[in-house]
Amino acid sequence: MRILGIDPGTLVVGYGIIEAANDELTLVGFSSLTPPACAPIPQRLAYIYKGLVEVIELYQPDEVAVESPFADKNIKSALAIGKAQAVALLAAANHSLPVTEYSPACIKSRVAGSGNASKEQIQEMVRLLLNLAEIPQPNDAADALAVAICHHSQRAFTNIISQGDLT
């Protein structure tokens, strides 16, 4: 199963692709899309959409996982991220790919065992789980890989529950 994880944003969109075979995870690729910061939002969103379409067509994922926006105090920021998230959902839908969205707390919990894990702890767990020498850079790509790992973990858990094998 090939999973594309996406960490949406209007300034930087991280993406990471993993291959999951049973309990073994393999890094396929990762990077980020950086639209021109001075461009108006519609042009940035078009840039993100085009870039994600290219990523989907290049890596041919089976499923897509996207981090959902976190709305704490900065509602304007959360709304902007929501626009980038919608573009990611559209790119996946236009390629008939199943998409699952995960909250930041769920991703932290699935990857590091705690919904309160720090960004550094998540990035170190990504490095360990993918058997990498270094933490993937840029940070947005490492975050996207965490989203993909979270999706794999959630799927594995759901499969265990559906089979009734809780031993």
Coordinates of C-alpha atoms in Angstrom, one line a residue:
M1 CA 0.0 0.0 0.0
R2 CA 1.4 3.3 -1.1
I3 CA 0.3 6.3 1.1
L4 CA 0.7 10.0 0.3
G5 CA 0.7 12.2 3.4
I6 CA 0.1 15.9 3.1
D7 CA 0.7 18.7 5.5
P8 CA -1.2 21.6 4.0
G9 CA -0.4 25.3 4.2
T10 CA -0.7 28.3 1.9
L11 CA 3.0 29.1 2.2
V12 CA 4.4 25.6 2.2
V13 CA 2.8 22.2 1.6
G14 CA 4.8 19.3 2.7
Y15 CA 4.3 15.9 1.2
G16 CA 5.7 12.4 1.9
I17 CA 5.1 9.0 0.3
I18 CA 5.6 5.7 2.1
E19 CA 5.2 2.1 1.1
A20 CA 3.6 0.0 3.7
A21 CA 4.0 -3.8 3.5
N22 CA 2.6 -5.5 6.6
D23 CA 4.4 -3.8 9.5
E24 CA 7.3 -2.6 7.4
L25 CA 7.4 1.0 6.2
T26 CA 9.7 2.2 3.4
L27 CA 10.3 5.8 2.4
V28 CA 9.4 6.4 -1.2
G29 CA 9.9 10.2 -1.4
F30 CA 9.2 13.5 0.2
S31 CA 9.5 17.2 -0.5
S32 CA 7.5 20.4 -0.3
L33 CA 5.7 22.8 -2.6
T34 CA 6.4 26.5 -2.0
P35 CA 4.2 28.8 -4.0
P36 CA 5.4 32.4 -4.3
A37 CA 4.6 34.1 -1.0
C38 CA 3.8 37.4 -2.6
A39 CA 1.2 35.8 -4.9
P40 CA -2.5 36.2 -4.1
I41 CA -4.2 33.3 -2.4
P42 CA -6.0 32.0 -5.6
Q43 CA -2.7 31.8 -7.5
R44 CA -1.0 30.1 -4.5
L45 CA -3.8 27.5 -4.4
A46 CA -3.5 26.9 -8.1
Y47 CA 0.2 26.3 -7.7
I48 CA -0.4 23.9 -4.9
Y49 CA -3.1 22.0 -6.8
K50 CA -0.9 21.7 -9.9
G51 CA 2.0 20.5 -7.8
L52 CA 0.0 17.9 -5.9
V53 CA -1.4 16.6 -9.2
E54 CA 2.1 16.1 -10.4
V55 CA 3.1 14.3 -7.2
I56 CA 0.0 12.0 -7.4
E57 CA 0.8 11.2 -11.1
L58 CA 4.5 10.6 -10.4
Y59 CA 4.2 8.4 -7.2
Q60 CA 0.8 6.8 -7.9
P61 CA -0.4 6.5 -4.3
D62 CA -3.2 4.1 -3.3
E63 CA -4.5 6.4 -0.6
V64 CA -4.0 9.9 0.6
A65 CA -3.9 11.2 4.2
V66 CA -4.2 14.9 5.0
E67 CA -3.7 16.8 8.2
S68 CA -6.7 18.8 9.2
P69 CA -6.3 22.4 10.3
F70 CA -5.9 23.2 14.0
A71 CA -7.9 26.2 15.0
D72 CA -6.6 27.5 18.4
K73 CA -6.3 31.3 18.6
N74 CA -5.5 32.2 15.0
I75 CA -8.7 31.6 13.1
K76 CA -7.5 33.5 10.0
S77 CA -4.5 31.1 9.8
A78 CA -6.7 28.0 10.3
L79 CA -9.0 29.2 7.5
A80 CA -6.1 29.7 5.1
I81 CA -4.8 26.2 5.9
G82 CA -8.3 24.9 5.3
K83 CA -8.2 26.3 1.8
A84 CA -4.9 24.5 1.1
Q85 CA -6.4 21.3 2.6
A86 CA -9.4 21.6 0.3
V87 CA -7.1 21.8 -2.7
A88 CA -5.3 18.6 -1.5
L89 CA -8.7 16.9 -1.1
L90 CA -9.7 18.0 -4.6
A91 CA -6.4 16.8 -6.2
A92 CA -7.0 13.4 -4.6
A93 CA -10.7 13.3 -5.5
N94 CA -9.9 14.1 -9.1
H95 CA -7.7 11.0 -9.2
S96 CA -10.3 8.8 -7.5
L97 CA -8.1 8.3 -4.5
P98 CA -9.6 7.6 -1.0
V99 CA -8.7 10.4 1.4
T100 CA -8.6 10.4 5.2
E101 CA -8.2 13.5 7.3
Y102 CA -6.4 13.4 10.7
S103 CA -6.2 16.0 13.5
P104 CA -2.8 17.1 14.7
A105 CA -3.5 15.4 18.1
C106 CA -4.4 12.1 16.4
I107 CA -1.2 12.2 14.3
K108 CA 0.9 12.9 17.4
S109 CA -0.8 10.0 19.2
R110 CA -0.4 7.5 16.4
V111 CA 3.2 8.4 15.6
A112 CA 4.7 9.2 19.1
G113 CA 2.2 7.6 21.5
S114 CA 1.1 11.0 22.9
G115 CA -1.3 13.6 21.6
N116 CA 0.9 16.2 23.3
A117 CA 4.2 15.1 21.6
S118 CA 6.4 18.0 20.5
K119 CA 7.3 18.7 16.9
E120 CA 10.8 17.4 17.6
Q121 CA 9.5 14.2 19.1
I122 CA 7.3 13.6 16.0
Q123 CA 10.2 14.2 13.6
E124 CA 12.5 11.9 15.6
M125 CA 9.8 9.1 15.5
V126 CA 9.5 9.6 11.7
R127 CA 13.2 9.1 11.4
L128 CA 13.2 6.0 13.6
L129 CA 10.1 4.4 12.0
L130 CA 11.4 4.9 8.5
N131 CA 15.0 3.8 9.5
L132 CA 16.5 7.1 8.3
A133 CA 19.9 8.5 9.2
E134 CA 18.6 12.0 9.5
I135 CA 15.3 13.7 10.1
P136 CA 13.7 14.6 6.7
Q137 CA 13.9 18.2 5.7
P138 CA 12.1 20.5 5.2
N139 CA 10.1 20.2 8.4
D140 CA 6.8 20.3 6.4
A141 CA 7.9 17.1 4.6
A142 CA 8.7 15.4 7.9
D143 CA 5.3 16.4 9.1
A144 CA 3.7 15.0 6.0
L145 CA 5.5 11.7 6.5
A146 CA 4.0 11.6 10.0
V147 CA 0.6 12.0 8.5
A148 CA 1.3 9.0 6.2
I149 CA 2.6 6.9 9.1
C150 CA -0.5 7.9 11.1
H151 CA -2.7 6.6 8.3
H152 CA -0.9 3.3 8.1
S153 CA -1.1 2.9 11.9
Q154 CA -4.8 3.7 11.8
R155 CA -5.5 1.2 9.0
A156 CA -3.5 -1.5 10.8
F157 CA -5.5 -0.9 14.0
T158 CA -8.8 -0.9 12.1
N159 CA -7.9 -4.2 10.4
I160 CA -7.1 -5.8 13.8
I161 CA -10.4 -4.6 15.2
S162 CA -12.4 -5.8 12.2
Q163 CA -10.8 -9.2 12.4
G164 CA -11.6 -9.5 16.1
D165 CA -7.9 -10.4 16.8
L166 CA -7.3 -8.5 20.0
T167 CA -4.8 -10.9 21.5

